[in-house]
Short mmCIF file of C-alpha atoms in Angstrom, two decimals:
data_model
loop_
_atom_site.label_atom_id
_atom_site.label_comp_id
_atom_site.label_asym_id
_atom_site.label_seq_id
_atom_site.Cartn_x
_atom_site.Cartn_y
_atom_site.Cartn_z
CA UNK A 1 107.90 105.62 33.71
CA UNK A 2 107.06 104.18 37.28
CA UNK A 3 103.98 105.76 38.97
CA UNK A 4 104.52 106.13 42.70
CA UNK A 5 101.94 104.10 44.88
CA UNK A 6 100.07 105.77 48.05
CA UNK A 7 101.04 104.20 51.14
CA UNK A 8 104.50 102.84 52.85
CA UNK A 9 107.49 104.20 50.97
CA UNK A 10 109.33 101.37 48.55
CA UNK A 11 112.31 99.42 50.67
CA UNK A 12 110.72 100.17 54.21
CA UNK A 13 108.49 97.86 55.90
CA UNK A 14 107.01 100.49 58.31
CA UNK A 15 109.18 99.23 61.27
CA UNK A 16 111.73 102.12 60.74
CA UNK A 17 109.50 104.93 62.23
CA UNK A 18 111.49 105.28 65.35
CA UNK A 19 114.22 106.69 63.11
CA UNK A 20 112.56 109.07 61.46
CA UNK A 21 112.49 112.82 61.96
CA UNK A 22 110.10 114.68 64.39
CA UNK A 23 109.47 118.36 64.36
CA UNK A 24 110.67 119.66 67.71
CA UNK A 25 107.52 121.28 69.57
CA UNK A 26 108.62 124.59 69.91
CA UNK A 27 108.54 125.08 66.01
CA UNK A 28 105.14 123.88 65.93
CA UNK A 29 104.08 126.29 68.58
CA UNK A 30 105.73 129.01 66.11
CA UNK A 31 103.76 128.39 63.51
CA UNK A 32 100.45 128.35 65.30
CA UNK A 33 101.50 131.34 66.83
CA UNK A 34 102.16 133.26 63.71
CA UNK A 35 98.78 132.06 62.31
CA UNK A 36 97.12 133.47 65.62
CA UNK A 37 99.18 136.81 65.68
CA UNK A 38 98.18 137.11 61.48
CA UNK A 39 94.52 136.79 62.52
CA UNK A 40 94.71 139.06 65.75
CA UNK A 41 96.38 142.13 63.13
CA UNK A 42 94.32 141.64 60.85
CA UNK A 43 91.62 142.40 63.43
CA UNK A 44 93.71 145.29 65.14
CA UNK A 45 93.86 146.71 61.18
CA UNK A 46 90.08 146.47 61.12
CA UNK A 47 89.90 148.50 64.56
CA UNK A 48 92.26 150.93 63.60
CA UNK A 49 90.16 151.67 60.13
CA UNK A 50 87.30 152.35 62.22
CA UNK A 51 88.95 154.67 64.86
CA UNK A 52 90.39 156.36 61.77
CA UNK A 53 87.30 156.90 60.03
CA UNK A 54 85.65 158.48 63.83
CA UNK A 55 88.77 160.49 63.76
CA UNK A 56 88.12 161.97 60.22
CA UNK A 57 84.58 162.10 60.57
CA UNK A 58 84.83 165.67 63.13
CA UNK A 59 87.31 166.87 60.46
CA UNK A 60 85.15 166.26 57.19
CA UNK A 61 82.26 168.39 59.12
CA UNK A 62 84.40 171.33 59.87
CA UNK A 63 85.73 170.34 63.25
CA UNK A 64 89.26 170.84 64.47
CA UNK A 65 90.99 167.46 64.60
CA UNK A 66 91.70 165.81 67.83
CA UNK A 67 95.58 165.63 67.68
CA UNK A 68 95.65 162.82 70.21
CA UNK A 69 93.26 160.77 68.14
CA UNK A 70 94.84 161.44 64.66
CA UNK A 71 98.69 160.50 66.46
CA UNK A 72 97.10 157.32 67.80
CA UNK A 73 95.71 156.16 64.69
CA UNK A 74 99.00 156.94 62.84
CA UNK A 75 100.77 155.01 65.43
CA UNK A 76 98.72 152.23 65.26
CA UNK A 77 98.88 151.82 61.68
CA UNK A 78 102.65 151.99 61.79
CA UNK A 79 102.75 149.42 64.68
CA UNK A 80 100.31 146.91 62.46
CA UNK A 81 102.76 147.17 59.41
CA UNK A 82 106.18 146.24 61.78
CA UNK A 83 104.31 143.69 63.55
CA UNK A 84 103.70 142.18 60.35
CA UNK A 85 106.87 142.67 59.28
CA UNK A 86 108.00 141.36 62.44
CA UNK A 87 105.80 137.78 61.92
CA UNK A 88 106.78 136.91 58.59
CA UNK A 89 110.33 137.50 59.10
CA UNK A 90 110.06 136.07 62.56
CA UNK A 91 111.80 138.80 64.01
CA UNK A 92 111.85 139.07 67.68
CA UNK A 93 113.01 142.93 67.95
CA UNK A 94 109.97 144.20 65.17
CA UNK A 95 107.79 142.38 67.50
CA UNK A 96 108.53 143.58 70.62
CA UNK A 97 108.43 147.00 68.98
CA UNK A 98 105.22 146.52 67.73
CA UNK A 99 104.24 144.90 71.18
CA UNK A 100 105.22 148.43 72.71
CA UNK A 101 103.92 150.70 70.16
CA UNK A 102 99.86 148.75 69.97
CA UNK A 103 99.81 148.83 73.76
CA UNK A 104 100.67 152.61 73.60
CA UNK A 105 97.87 153.18 70.69
CA UNK A 106 95.23 151.25 72.83
CA UNK A 107 95.93 153.54 75.70
CA UNK A 108 96.04 156.95 73.90
CA UNK A 109 92.43 155.45 72.39
CA UNK A 110 91.38 154.93 75.85
CA UNK A 111 92.66 158.42 76.79
CA UNK A 112 90.87 160.41 74.21
CA UNK A 113 87.59 158.70 75.31
CA UNK A 114 88.35 159.16 78.94
CA UNK A 115 88.78 162.80 78.60
CA UNK A 116 86.06 163.29 75.68
CA UNK A 117 82.84 164.46 78.31
CA UNK A 118 80.56 163.40 75.77
CA UNK A 119 81.88 159.61 75.95
CA UNK A 120 81.44 159.66 80.35
CA UNK A 121 78.22 161.13 79.99
CA UNK A 122 77.15 158.92 77.41
CA UNK A 123 78.37 155.94 79.43
CA UNK A 124 76.67 157.45 82.71
CA UNK A 125 73.67 157.83 81.46
CA UNK A 126 71.59 154.67 79.62
CA UNK A 127 68.62 156.27 78.53
CA UNK A 128 70.41 158.39 75.93
CA UNK A 129 71.78 155.12 74.20
CA UNK A 130 69.08 155.03 71.17
CA UNK A 131 69.90 158.81 70.63
CA UNK A 132 73.79 158.28 70.56
CA UNK A 133 74.69 155.17 68.64
CA UNK A 134 77.99 157.05 67.33
CA UNK A 135 79.42 156.80 70.79
CA UNK A 136 77.95 153.39 71.94
CA UNK A 137 79.66 152.21 68.37
CA UNK A 138 83.01 153.81 69.49
CA UNK A 139 82.94 153.02 72.84
CA UNK A 140 82.56 149.00 71.85
CA UNK A 141 85.40 149.38 69.70
CA UNK A 142 87.90 150.70 72.15
CA UNK A 143 86.37 148.00 74.41
CA UNK A 144 86.56 145.18 71.84
CA UNK A 145 90.02 146.56 70.83
CA UNK A 146 91.36 146.76 74.46
CA UNK A 147 90.55 142.54 74.71
CA UNK A 148 92.14 141.91 71.30
CA UNK A 149 95.14 143.90 72.44
CA UNK A 150 94.90 141.63 75.45
CA UNK A 151 95.46 138.56 73.10
CA UNK A 152 97.59 140.04 71.25
CA UNK A 153 100.31 140.71 74.40
CA UNK A 154 99.85 137.08 75.45
CA UNK A 155 100.27 135.77 71.61
CA UNK A 156 103.48 137.69 70.91
CA UNK A 157 105.29 136.99 74.24
CA UNK A 158 104.51 133.08 73.82
CA UNK A 159 105.55 133.82 70.25
CA UNK A 160 108.82 135.56 71.20
CA UNK A 161 109.86 132.87 73.93
CA UNK A 162 108.89 130.13 71.36
CA UNK A 163 111.20 131.79 68.67
CA UNK A 164 114.56 132.20 70.99
CA UNK A 165 116.83 129.57 70.93
CA UNK A 166 116.56 127.06 73.89
CA UNK A 167 118.32 127.34 76.72
CA UNK A 168 121.17 124.95 77.13
CA UNK A 169 121.75 122.84 80.14
CA UNK A 170 124.57 123.74 82.16
#
């Protein structure tokens, strides 16, 4: 049994490099975009779990649930599952649906926070930040979620454009 030697393959002197196949740059962009999207989906999943915790906390205290916040969390979790399927299987339709639903989720979360009078009072009065840490964390999670959503939008748009077949020159 012959052992393989590291280095140049047998039968070549190394001058045939120009004939070797090169991966098209769009495929490397797709691979990088998929790995970036995987990290963004993971971060969004963490944010969704934090938001779900904040939605469930008043329910555990016997208060009525905020229907808008509950629906936002459910839509967010479903969109993350669809986004992960689209990322893994390179399905542009799934990624477009994920993009629309995750954007709606972020907008619903922001509208829930904006409609809450305690959040608005909290933001306007920085002297109460020490006593209202719950609202501070909730506001920071929403702002970070909005920032992550902006990165997600650009990543998904870039990924979909790189996944589509190249346009033929006419």
